[in-house]
CSV table of C-alpha atoms in Angstrom, one decimal:
chain,number,residue,atom,x,y,z
A,18,MET,CA,-7.8,51.8,70.2
A,19,LYS,CA,-6.2,49.1,68.0
A,20,ILE,CA,-8.1,47.9,65.0
A,21,LEU,CA,-7.7,44.1,64.7
A,22,SER,CA,-8.5,41.5,62.1
A,23,GLY,CA,-10.9,38.7,62.5
A,24,LYS,CA,-8.0,36.3,62.7
A,25,GLN,CA,-6.4,38.2,65.5
A,26,ILE,CA,-9.7,38.3,67.5
A,27,SER,CA,-10.1,34.6,66.9
A,28,GLU,CA,-6.6,34.0,68.4
A,29,ALA,CA,-7.5,36.2,71.4
A,30,ASP,CA,-10.7,34.1,71.9
A,31,LYS,CA,-8.6,30.9,71.9
A,32,TYR,CA,-6.0,32.4,74.3
A,33,THR,CA,-8.6,33.6,76.7
A,34,ILE,CA,-10.3,30.2,76.7
A,35,GLU,CA,-7.0,28.5,77.4
A,36,HIS,CA,-5.6,30.8,80.0
A,37,ASP,CA,-8.5,32.5,81.8
A,38,GLY,CA,-10.4,29.5,83.0
A,39,ILE,CA,-13.4,30.1,80.7
A,40,THR,CA,-15.0,27.7,78.2
A,41,SER,CA,-16.0,28.7,74.7
A,42,GLU,CA,-19.6,28.2,75.6
A,43,GLU,CA,-19.2,30.7,78.6
A,44,LEU,CA,-17.5,33.2,76.3
A,45,MET,CA,-20.4,32.9,73.8
A,46,GLU,CA,-22.8,33.4,76.7
A,47,ARG,CA,-20.9,36.5,77.8
A,48,ALA,CA,-20.9,38.0,74.2
A,49,GLY,CA,-24.6,37.2,73.6
A,50,THR,CA,-25.6,38.6,77.0
A,51,LEU,CA,-23.8,41.9,76.3
A,52,VAL,CA,-25.7,42.2,73.0
A,53,PHE,CA,-29.0,41.5,74.7
A,54,LYS,CA,-28.3,44.2,77.3
A,55,GLN,CA,-27.7,46.8,74.6
A,56,ILE,CA,-30.9,45.9,72.9
A,57,HIS,CA,-32.9,45.8,76.2
A,58,GLN,CA,-31.5,49.1,77.2
A,59,ARG,CA,-32.9,50.7,74.0
A,60,LEU,CA,-36.2,48.8,73.6
A,61,GLN,CA,-37.2,48.8,77.3
A,62,GLY,CA,-39.7,46.0,76.7
A,63,ALA,CA,-41.4,47.6,73.7
A,64,PRO,CA,-43.8,45.2,71.9
A,65,ILE,CA,-41.7,45.1,68.7
A,66,PRO,CA,-41.6,41.9,66.6
A,67,ILE,CA,-38.0,40.7,66.8
A,68,LYS,CA,-36.7,38.2,64.1
A,69,ILE,CA,-33.3,36.6,64.7
A,70,PHE,CA,-31.6,34.8,61.8
A,71,CYS,CA,-29.0,32.4,63.2
A,72,GLY,CA,-26.4,30.6,61.1
A,73,ILE,CA,-25.2,27.2,62.3
A,74,GLY,CA,-21.7,28.3,63.5
A,75,ASN,CA,-20.7,30.4,66.5
A,76,ASN,CA,-22.2,33.6,65.2
A,77,GLY,CA,-25.5,31.7,65.1
A,78,GLY,CA,-24.8,30.5,68.6
A,79,ASP,CA,-24.5,34.2,69.7
A,80,GLY,CA,-27.9,34.8,68.1
A,81,LEU,CA,-29.4,31.9,70.1
A,82,VAL,CA,-28.0,33.4,73.3
A,83,ILE,CA,-29.5,36.8,72.5
A,84,GLY,CA,-32.8,35.2,71.6
A,85,ARG,CA,-33.0,33.2,74.8
A,86,HIS,CA,-32.5,36.3,77.0
A,87,LEU,CA,-35.0,38.3,75.0
A,88,ILE,CA,-37.6,35.6,75.3
A,89,GLN,CA,-37.0,35.3,79.0
A,90,HIS,CA,-37.6,39.1,79.3
A,91,GLY,CA,-41.0,38.9,77.6
A,92,TYR,CA,-40.1,40.1,74.1
A,93,ASP,CA,-41.9,39.0,70.9
A,94,VAL,CA,-39.1,36.9,69.4
A,95,LYS,CA,-39.0,34.5,66.5
A,96,LEU,CA,-35.8,32.6,65.9
A,97,TYR,CA,-34.8,31.1,62.5
A,98,THR,CA,-32.0,28.7,61.8
A,99,VAL,CA,-30.3,29.4,58.4
A,100,ALA,CA,-29.3,25.9,57.5
A,101,TYR,CA,-26.7,26.5,54.8
A,102,SER,CA,-25.0,23.1,55.5
A,103,GLU,CA,-25.6,20.1,57.6
A,104,LYS,CA,-22.7,20.8,60.0
A,105,ARG,CA,-23.4,22.6,63.3
A,106,SER,CA,-20.8,24.0,65.7
A,107,GLU,CA,-20.7,22.4,69.1
A,108,ASP,CA,-21.6,25.7,71.0
A,109,PHE,CA,-24.4,26.4,68.5
A,110,LEU,CA,-26.0,23.0,69.4
A,111,LYS,CA,-25.6,23.6,73.1
A,112,ASN,CA,-27.4,26.8,72.9
A,113,TYR,CA,-30.1,25.3,70.6
A,114,GLU,CA,-30.9,22.9,73.4
A,115,LYS,CA,-31.2,25.7,75.9
A,116,ILE,CA,-33.8,27.4,73.6
A,117,LYS,CA,-35.8,24.2,73.8
A,118,ASP,CA,-35.8,24.4,77.6
A,119,ILE,CA,-37.6,27.8,77.7
A,120,THR,CA,-40.1,27.7,74.8
A,121,ASN,CA,-42.2,25.4,72.7
A,122,ASP,CA,-41.7,27.7,69.7
A,123,TRP,CA,-38.5,26.3,68.4
A,124,PRO,CA,-36.4,28.1,65.8
A,125,GLY,CA,-37.9,27.9,62.3
A,126,LEU,CA,-35.7,26.1,59.8
A,127,ILE,CA,-34.7,27.9,56.6
A,128,LYS,CA,-33.3,25.7,53.9
A,129,GLU,CA,-34.7,27.3,50.7
A,130,VAL,CA,-36.5,30.4,49.4
A,131,ASP,CA,-39.9,28.9,50.3
A,132,ASP,CA,-39.0,29.0,54.0
A,133,PHE,CA,-38.4,32.7,54.1
A,134,PRO,CA,-40.6,34.4,56.7
A,135,GLU,CA,-42.4,37.6,56.0
A,136,ILE,CA,-40.5,40.7,57.3
A,137,SER,CA,-42.2,44.0,57.8
A,138,VAL,CA,-40.9,47.5,58.1
A,139,GLY,CA,-41.7,47.7,61.8
A,140,ASP,CA,-39.8,44.5,62.6
A,141,PHE,CA,-36.4,44.4,64.4
A,142,VAL,CA,-34.1,42.0,62.6
A,143,ILE,CA,-30.9,40.6,64.2
A,144,ASP,CA,-28.3,39.2,61.8
A,145,ALA,CA,-26.3,36.4,63.3
A,146,ILE,CA,-25.9,34.3,60.2
A,147,PHE,CA,-22.1,34.3,59.4
A,148,GLY,CA,-20.1,36.8,61.5
A,149,VAL,CA,-16.5,37.5,61.0
A,150,GLY,CA,-15.5,33.9,60.1
A,151,LEU,CA,-16.9,34.0,56.6
A,152,ASN,CA,-14.3,33.2,53.9
A,153,ARG,CA,-16.3,33.0,50.7
A,154,PRO,CA,-19.1,35.0,49.0
A,155,ILE,CA,-22.7,34.3,50.1
A,156,GLU,CA,-24.4,32.4,47.3
A,157,SER,CA,-27.5,30.5,46.3
A,158,TRP,CA,-30.7,30.9,48.4
A,159,VAL,CA,-28.8,32.4,51.3
A,160,ALA,CA,-27.9,35.3,49.1
A,161,LYS,CA,-31.6,35.7,48.3
A,162,LEU,CA,-32.3,35.7,52.1
A,163,VAL,CA,-29.9,38.5,52.5
A,164,THR,CA,-31.7,40.5,49.8
A,165,HIS,CA,-35.0,39.6,51.4
A,166,ILE,CA,-33.8,41.1,54.7
A,167,ASN,CA,-32.3,44.2,53.1
A,168,ASP,CA,-35.5,44.8,51.0
A,169,SER,CA,-37.8,44.6,54.0
A,170,GLY,CA,-37.0,48.0,55.4
A,171,ALA,CA,-36.8,46.6,58.9
A,172,PHE,CA,-34.2,47.9,61.4
A,173,THR,CA,-31.3,45.5,61.2
A,174,LEU,CA,-28.7,44.8,63.9
A,175,ALA,CA,-25.6,42.9,62.9
A,176,VAL,CA,-23.8,40.7,65.5
A,177,ASP,CA,-20.0,41.2,65.3
A,178,ILE,CA,-20.0,42.0,61.5
A,179,PRO,CA,-22.8,42.2,58.8
A,180,SER,CA,-23.1,38.8,57.2
A,181,GLY,CA,-21.3,38.7,53.8
A,182,LEU,CA,-18.8,41.4,54.7
A,183,PHE,CA,-15.2,40.3,54.9
A,184,ASP,CA,-12.9,42.0,57.4
A,185,ASP,CA,-9.8,41.9,55.1
A,186,GLN,CA,-11.0,42.2,51.5
A,187,PRO,CA,-13.7,43.9,49.4
A,188,PRO,CA,-17.2,42.4,49.4
A,189,GLN,CA,-17.8,39.9,46.6
A,190,GLY,CA,-21.5,39.1,46.9
A,191,SER,CA,-24.6,39.8,48.9
A,192,VAL,CA,-24.0,41.7,52.2
A,193,ILE,CA,-26.5,42.5,55.0
A,194,GLN,CA,-27.2,46.3,55.1
A,195,ALA,CA,-27.1,46.8,58.9
A,196,ASN,CA,-28.4,49.9,60.6
A,197,TYR,CA,-26.3,49.1,63.7
A,198,THR,CA,-23.4,46.7,64.4
A,199,LEU,CA,-22.3,45.4,67.8
A,200,THR,CA,-18.9,44.0,67.3
A,201,PHE,CA,-16.7,42.0,69.7
A,202,GLY,CA,-13.3,42.8,71.2
A,203,ALA,CA,-12.0,45.4,68.7
A,204,PRO,CA,-13.2,47.4,65.7
A,205,LYS,CA,-12.6,46.1,62.2
A,206,LEU,CA,-11.1,48.1,59.4
A,207,VAL,CA,-14.0,47.6,57.0
A,208,PHE,CA,-16.3,49.6,59.3
A,209,TYR,CA,-14.5,52.7,58.3
A,210,LEU,CA,-13.6,52.3,54.6
A,211,PRO,CA,-15.7,54.4,52.2
A,212,ASP,CA,-16.7,51.4,50.1
A,213,THR,CA,-17.9,49.3,53.1
A,214,MET,CA,-18.8,51.5,56.0
A,215,ASP,CA,-22.5,51.8,54.9
A,216,TYR,CA,-23.0,48.1,55.4
A,217,ALA,CA,-22.2,48.3,59.1
A,218,GLY,CA,-24.2,51.5,60.0
A,219,GLU,CA,-23.4,52.8,63.4
A,220,VAL,CA,-20.8,50.7,65.2
A,221,GLN,CA,-20.3,49.9,68.8
A,222,VAL,CA,-17.4,47.8,70.2
A,223,LEU,CA,-18.3,45.5,73.1
A,224,ASP,CA,-15.7,44.4,75.6
A,225,ILE,CA,-16.3,40.7,76.1
A,226,GLY,CA,-13.4,40.2,78.5
A,227,LEU,CA,-10.7,38.9,76.1
A,228,ASN,CA,-7.4,38.6,77.8
A,229,LYS,CA,-6.1,42.1,78.0
A,230,ARG,CA,-2.4,41.1,78.1
A,231,PHE,CA,-2.8,39.1,75.0
A,232,ILE,CA,-4.7,42.0,73.2
A,233,ALA,CA,-2.0,44.4,74.3
A,234,GLY,CA,0.7,42.2,72.8
A,235,ILE,CA,-1.0,41.9,69.4
A,236,GLU,CA,0.8,43.8,66.7
A,237,SER,CA,-1.4,46.3,64.9
A,238,ARG,CA,-0.4,49.3,62.9
A,239,THR,CA,-4.0,50.5,62.5
A,240,TYR,CA,-5.6,52.6,65.2
A,241,LEU,CA,-9.0,54.2,65.8
A,242,ILE,CA,-8.7,57.7,67.2
A,243,GLY,CA,-11.2,58.8,69.7
A,244,LYS,CA,-11.3,61.4,72.5
A,245,GLN,CA,-9.0,59.5,74.8
A,246,GLU,CA,-6.3,59.0,72.1
A,247,ALA,CA,-6.5,62.6,70.9
A,248,ALA,CA,-6.3,64.0,74.5
A,249,ALA,CA,-3.2,62.0,75.1
A,250,LEU,CA,-1.4,64.0,72.4
A,251,TYR,CA,-2.2,67.4,73.8
A,252,GLN,CA,0.7,69.5,75.0
A,253,PRO,CA,-0.3,71.6,78.1
A,254,ARG,CA,0.8,75.2,78.1
A,255,ASN,CA,3.2,76.6,80.6
A,256,LYS,CA,2.2,79.6,82.6
A,257,ASN,CA,5.6,81.2,82.1
A,258,SER,CA,5.4,81.5,78.3
A,259,HIS,CA,4.9,84.0,75.5
A,260,LYS,CA,3.7,84.2,71.9
A,261,GLY,CA,7.0,83.1,70.6
A,262,ASP,CA,6.6,79.7,72.3
A,263,TYR,CA,3.5,78.9,70.3
A,264,GLY,CA,4.8,79.1,66.7
A,265,ASN,CA,5.4,81.6,64.0
A,266,ILE,CA,3.6,80.2,61.0
A,267,LEU,CA,3.2,81.3,57.4
A,268,ILE,CA,0.1,80.5,55.4
A,269,ALA,CA,0.6,81.0,51.7
A,270,GLY,CA,-2.1,80.8,49.0
A,271,GLY,CA,-5.1,82.6,47.7
A,272,SER,CA,-5.9,84.1,44.3
A,273,TYR,CA,-8.4,86.6,42.9
A,274,GLY,CA,-11.8,85.4,44.1
A,275,LYS,CA,-10.3,82.8,46.4
A,276,ILE,CA,-8.8,84.8,49.3
A,277,GLY,CA,-11.5,83.3,51.6
A,278,SER,CA,-9.7,80.0,51.6
A,279,VAL,CA,-6.5,81.3,53.2
A,280,LEU,CA,-8.5,83.5,55.5
A,281,LEU,CA,-10.3,80.5,56.8
A,282,SER,CA,-7.0,78.7,57.3
A,283,ALA,CA,-5.5,81.6,59.2
A,284,THR,CA,-8.6,82.1,61.3
A,285,ALA,CA,-8.5,78.4,62.3
A,286,ALA,CA,-4.8,78.6,63.1
A,287,MET,CA,-5.3,81.6,65.4
A,288,HIS,CA,-8.1,79.8,67.2
A,289,THR,CA,-6.0,76.7,67.5
A,290,GLY,CA,-3.4,78.7,69.5
A,291,SER,CA,-0.7,80.0,67.1
A,292,GLY,CA,1.4,82.6,68.7
A,293,LEU,CA,2.1,84.4,65.4
A,294,CYS,CA,0.4,83.9,62.0
A,295,THR,CA,1.4,85.6,58.8
A,296,LEU,CA,-0.3,85.3,55.4
A,297,TYR,CA,1.4,85.5,52.1
A,298,VAL,CA,-1.2,86.4,49.4
A,299,PRO,CA,-1.6,88.3,46.1
A,300,LYS,CA,-2.1,92.1,46.5
A,301,CYS,CA,-5.9,91.7,46.0
A,302,GLY,CA,-6.1,89.9,49.4
A,303,TYR,CA,-4.4,92.6,51.5
A,304,GLU,CA,-7.4,94.6,52.6
A,305,ILE,CA,-9.6,91.5,53.0
A,306,ILE,CA,-7.2,89.9,55.4
A,307,GLN,CA,-6.3,93.1,57.3
A,308,SER,CA,-10.0,94.0,57.9
A,309,SER,CA,-11.2,90.4,58.6
A,310,LEU,CA,-8.4,89.0,60.8
A,311,PRO,CA,-6.6,91.8,62.6
A,312,GLU,CA,-4.6,89.3,64.7
A,313,ALA,CA,-2.7,88.1,61.6
A,314,MET,CA,0.1,89.8,59.6
A,315,VAL,CA,0.1,90.1,55.9
A,316,LEU,CA,2.8,89.9,53.2
A,317,THR,CA,1.8,90.5,49.6
A,318,ASP,CA,3.1,89.2,46.3
A,319,GLU,CA,4.0,91.7,43.6
A,320,ASN,CA,1.2,90.2,41.5
A,321,GLU,CA,-2.2,91.6,42.0
A,322,GLN,CA,-4.2,88.4,41.4
A,323,LYS,CA,-2.0,85.3,42.1
A,324,LEU,CA,1.2,84.1,43.7
A,325,SER,CA,4.2,84.6,41.5
A,326,ASP,CA,7.0,84.5,44.0
A,327,PHE,CA,7.8,83.3,47.5
A,328,PRO,CA,9.5,85.2,50.4
A,329,ILE,CA,12.4,82.9,51.1
A,330,ASP,CA,13.9,85.3,53.7
A,331,PHE,CA,10.8,84.9,56.0
A,332,GLU,CA,11.6,82.7,58.9
A,333,ALA,CA,8.7,80.5,59.9
A,334,ASP,CA,8.4,77.5,62.1
A,335,THR,CA,6.2,75.9,59.5
A,336,ILE,CA,4.3,76.8,56.3
A,337,GLY,CA,0.8,75.9,55.1
A,338,PHE,CA,0.7,76.2,51.3
A,339,GLY,CA,-1.9,75.9,48.5
A,340,MET,CA,-5.3,76.9,49.7
A,341,GLY,CA,-7.0,78.8,46.8
A,342,ALA,CA,-3.6,79.4,45.0
A,343,GLY,CA,-4.7,78.1,41.6
A,344,THR,CA,-2.3,76.2,39.3
A,345,GLU,CA,-1.0,79.0,37.0
A,346,ASN,CA,2.6,78.5,35.9
A,347,GLU,CA,3.8,81.5,37.9
A,348,SER,CA,2.2,80.0,41.1
A,349,ILE,CA,3.9,76.6,40.5
A,350,THR,CA,7.2,78.5,40.1
A,351,ALA,CA,6.6,80.2,43.5
A,352,PHE,CA,5.8,76.8,45.1
A,353,GLN,CA,9.0,75.3,43.6
A,354,LYS,CA,11.0,78.2,45.1
A,355,LEU,CA,9.4,77.5,48.5
A,356,LEU,CA,10.4,73.8,48.3
A,357,GLN,CA,13.9,74.5,47.2
A,358,ASN,CA,14.5,76.7,50.2
A,359,GLN,CA,12.5,75.0,52.9
A,360,LYS,CA,14.0,72.2,55.1
A,361,LYS,CA,11.3,72.0,57.9
A,362,PRO,CA,8.1,70.0,57.3
A,363,ILE,CA,5.3,71.9,55.7
A,364,LEU,CA,1.6,71.3,55.0
A,365,VAL,CA,0.4,71.2,51.4
A,366,ASP,CA,-3.3,71.3,50.6
A,367,ALA,CA,-5.7,72.0,47.7
A,368,ASP,CA,-4.0,73.6,44.7
A,369,GLY,CA,-0.6,72.9,46.2
A,370,LEU,CA,-1.5,69.2,45.8
A,371,ASN,CA,-2.7,69.9,42.2
A,372,MET,CA,0.6,71.5,41.5
A,373,LEU,CA,2.4,68.3,42.7
A,374,SER,CA,0.2,66.3,40.4
A,375,LYS,CA,0.9,68.6,37.4
A,376,LYS,CA,4.6,68.7,38.1
A,377,PRO,CA,5.5,65.4,39.9
A,378,GLU,CA,9.2,66.1,40.0
A,379,LEU,CA,8.3,68.6,42.8
A,380,LEU,CA,7.5,65.6,45.1
A,381,LYS,CA,11.2,64.9,45.5
A,382,LEU,CA,11.7,68.4,46.9
A,383,LEU,CA,9.1,68.0,49.8
A,384,PRO,CA,10.8,68.3,53.2
A,385,GLU,CA,10.8,65.1,55.2
A,386,ASN,CA,7.6,64.4,57.2
A,387,SER,CA,5.6,67.1,55.4
A,388,VAL,CA,1.8,66.7,55.6
A,389,LEU,CA,-0.3,66.4,52.5
A,390,THR,CA,-4.1,66.7,53.0
A,391,PRO,CA,-5.9,65.4,49.8
A,392,HIS,CA,-9.6,64.7,49.3
A,393,PRO,CA,-10.3,61.5,47.2
A,394,GLY,CA,-10.0,63.3,43.9
A,395,GLU,CA,-6.7,65.0,44.8
A,396,LEU,CA,-5.4,61.6,46.1
A,397,LYS,CA,-6.2,59.9,42.8
A,398,ARG,CA,-4.2,62.6,40.9
A,399,LEU,CA,-1.3,61.9,43.3
A,400,ILE,CA,-1.2,58.0,43.5
A,401,GLY,CA,-3.3,56.9,40.5
A,402,GLU,CA,-6.7,55.1,40.2
A,403,TRP,CA,-7.6,52.2,42.5
A,404,GLU,CA,-10.2,49.5,42.2
A,405,ASN,CA,-11.1,49.3,45.9
A,406,ASP,CA,-10.2,50.8,49.3
A,407,PHE,CA,-7.7,48.1,50.0
A,408,GLU,CA,-5.7,48.8,46.9
A,409,LYS,CA,-6.1,52.6,47.7
A,410,LEU,CA,-4.5,52.1,51.1
A,411,GLU,CA,-1.7,50.0,49.6
A,412,LYS,CA,-0.9,52.7,47.0
A,413,ALA,CA,-1.1,55.4,49.6
A,414,ARG,CA,1.3,53.5,51.9
A,415,ASN,CA,3.8,53.1,49.0
A,416,PHE,CA,3.5,56.8,48.2
A,417,SER,CA,4.1,57.8,51.9
A,418,LYS,CA,7.2,55.6,52.0
A,419,GLU,CA,8.6,56.8,48.7
A,420,PHE,CA,8.4,60.5,49.5
A,421,ASN,CA,8.6,60.2,53.3
A,422,VAL,CA,5.4,62.2,53.8
A,423,ILE,CA,2.2,62.0,56.0
A,424,LEU,CA,-1.1,61.7,54.1
A,425,VAL,CA,-4.3,63.0,55.6
A,426,ILE,CA,-6.9,61.4,53.4
A,427,LYS,CA,-10.1,63.4,54.0
A,428,GLY,CA,-13.5,61.7,54.2
A,429,ALA,CA,-16.3,60.6,56.4
A,430,TYR,CA,-13.6,58.9,58.4
A,431,THR,CA,-10.4,60.8,57.8
A,432,PHE,CA,-7.3,58.6,57.5
A,433,ILE,CA,-3.9,59.8,58.7
A,434,LEU,CA,-1.2,57.6,57.1
A,435,GLN,CA,2.5,57.5,57.6
A,436,ASN,CA,4.4,54.6,56.1
A,437,GLU,CA,2.7,51.4,57.5
A,438,GLU,CA,0.8,53.2,60.3
A,439,LEU,CA,-2.8,54.2,59.8
A,440,PHE,CA,-4.9,56.3,62.2
A,441,ILE,CA,-8.6,56.6,61.6
A,442,ASN,CA,-10.5,59.6,63.0
A,443,THR,CA,-13.9,59.2,64.6
A,444,SER,CA,-15.0,62.8,65.3
A,445,GLY,CA,-17.0,64.9,62.8
A,446,ASN,CA,-20.4,64.7,61.1
A,447,PRO,CA,-22.1,65.1,57.7
A,448,GLY,CA,-22.7,68.8,58.2
A,449,MET,CA,-18.9,69.3,57.7
A,450,ALA,CA,-19.3,68.5,54.0
A,451,THR,CA,-19.3,72.2,53.2
A,452,ALA,CA,-17.1,74.7,51.4
A,453,GLY,CA,-14.0,75.6,53.2
A,454,SER,CA,-13.9,72.7,55.7
A,455,GLY,CA,-10.6,71.5,54.3
A,456,ASP,CA,-9.1,75.0,54.5
A,457,VAL,CA,-10.0,75.1,58.2
A,458,LEU,CA,-8.3,71.7,58.7
A,459,SER,CA,-5.2,72.9,57.0
A,460,GLY,CA,-5.0,75.8,59.3
A,461,VAL,CA,-5.5,73.7,62.4
A,462,ILE,CA,-2.7,71.2,61.5
A,463,THR,CA,-0.3,74.0,60.4
A,464,SER,CA,-0.9,75.7,63.7
A,465,LEU,CA,-0.1,72.6,65.7
A,466,MET,CA,3.0,71.9,63.6
A,467,GLY,CA,4.1,75.4,64.4
A,468,GLN,CA,3.6,74.8,68.1
A,469,ASN,CA,6.2,72.0,68.0
A,470,TYR,CA,3.9,69.0,67.7
A,471,GLN,CA,5.4,66.3,65.6
A,472,PRO,CA,3.8,66.3,62.2
A,473,VAL,CA,2.0,63.0,62.6
A,474,ALA,CA,0.8,64.0,66.1
A,475,ALA,CA,-0.3,67.4,64.7
A,476,SER,CA,-2.3,65.6,62.0
A,477,ILE,CA,-4.0,63.2,64.4
A,478,LEU,CA,-4.9,65.8,67.0
A,479,GLY,CA,-5.7,68.4,64.3
A,480,VAL,CA,-8.1,66.1,62.5
A,481,PHE,CA,-9.9,65.1,65.7
A,482,ILE,CA,-10.2,68.7,67.0
A,483,HIS,CA,-11.5,69.8,63.6
A,484,GLY,CA,-14.2,67.2,63.7
A,485,LEU,CA,-15.0,68.0,67.3
A,486,SER,CA,-15.5,71.7,66.4
A,487,GLY,CA,-17.8,70.6,63.7
A,488,ASP,CA,-19.7,68.5,66.2
A,489,LEU,CA,-20.0,71.5,68.5
A,490,VAL,CA,-21.5,73.6,65.7
A,491,ALA,CA,-23.9,70.8,64.6
A,492,SER,CA,-25.0,70.3,68.2
A,493,ALA,CA,-26.1,73.9,68.4
A,494,GLN,CA,-27.3,74.5,64.8
A,495,GLY,CA,-27.9,71.1,63.2
A,496,TYR,CA,-26.0,69.7,60.2
A,497,GLU,CA,-27.4,72.2,57.8
A,498,GLY,CA,-26.2,75.1,59.9
A,499,VAL,CA,-22.5,74.0,59.9
A,500,THR,CA,-20.2,76.5,58.2
A,501,SER,CA,-16.5,76.5,57.9
A,502,GLY,CA,-16.2,79.9,59.5
A,503,GLU,CA,-18.1,78.7,62.6
A,504,MET,CA,-15.8,75.7,62.8
A,505,ALA,CA,-12.7,77.9,62.6
A,506,ARG,CA,-14.0,80.1,65.4
A,507,ASN,CA,-15.0,77.1,67.7
A,508,MET,CA,-11.5,75.5,67.9
A,509,GLY,CA,-11.0,76.8,71.4
A,510,LYS,CA,-14.2,75.3,72.6
A,511,ALA,CA,-13.2,72.0,70.9
A,512,PHE,CA,-10.1,71.9,73.0
A,513,GLN,CA,-12.2,72.5,76.1
A,514,TYR,CA,-14.5,69.7,75.3
A,515,LEU,CA,-11.6,67.4,74.6
A,516,PHE,CA,-11.3,67.2,78.4
A,517,GLN,CA,-15.0,67.6,79.3
A,518,LYS,CA,-18.3,66.1,78.3
A,519,GLU,CA,-19.2,64.1,75.2
A,520,ILE,CA,-20.8,65.9,72.2
A,521,LYS,CA,-23.7,64.5,70.3
A,522,THR,CA,-24.4,66.0,66.9
A,523,GLY,CA,-27.7,66.8,65.2
A,524,GLY,CA,-29.0,69.3,67.7
A,525,LYS,CA,-28.6,67.1,70.8
A,526,GLU,CA,-26.2,67.0,73.7
């Protein structure tokens, strides 16, 4: 699914109105009605006090449509007009008149702090103050109203985008802290950035019937990856095949006390479908690997406790390097030897990334289209500090272009970035914030690269499947019960569910 800017959605609105025989008022009615249906489906007529704060533009008009339908269905609704200027949009005024036709309890007027209504914890608040069209920070008494709503503890639903949140730049003032956001037409990037995602809460995209041909023609290099997009990347297996058709991969890493990291990677790789998997580890890891993962083969370094060399004569379809390897000078030398002799794309994770940070000249030796999988701390050591997520993405894009690599930036929403293209993963859950989770992901992506998936496709599908496996474990055991070993062993089930039913986490299906 494309992620679009507020400007692009506005252009789609205009095109739809001009070419689909619909007025702006009818489009607003459609949008507001869809939000109402979502609320009604969940509340089922419950006697919960609903307070709707409407701005005086089109977002406020959406709020009035929602309020009218809720009133007509017997809900306890109080509407408020947030009069931050004297100007009203035409469609806002039309829907204001419709409110007058169905109730004598007209919207309360808020023009200063003294007009603020009391909001209780048990209230249901709908934020329809500014929407996506805001182009300046919220100031003065309106900022205090936002704080008043946030401090109330009431459940807050944002219409299109939380008021005060920009779709294309960092927040600069007060922002509504929504529990849930119902957005129109397409998702917005800020819903998935670490610095801003908490303002939106859970996000649902509503299809308000914007012209599909126009939407399809909008250029976007940012995509949201869900089940449908991930499934489209899957390569079915031929019946007439053998283990050599599904990759001969090498996973190199580990050190004394950290053999578990490469064991997790290899376990995940085997459960992701690798035909052959070999581990290259220090001597101390030999018995651990052989007894724990009999399906894998093991090569050992001459050093007992760390990597000090690399087997350049081993022919592998791809290599995953760095998990648990440490950053001793001997291990960096081994990594350099790998890079000097490897032409195919590889995956670099964990201490492999730290080696690149310690010795940046190694970056120029990375094979084209290699995959780097940093968490935020590792990313900072690679690209430098950033002030906000927008600067981070710009620096990451420049890094990807300069070294011709794919970045898998791990987080609550993992980002896969190649040059200008950005793919945002939606699977996974908080239970996956556990030791070894990144090692499992590295094994999954390495396995797919070995199975002849293009590196960027392997990264996108691998990240989604990794998250889906975590969702399966959480569904059965809750967030606290998620372990990396369980995720690694559930990759096969994750592929099954990719083409079957939806998974809900937190112990529910």
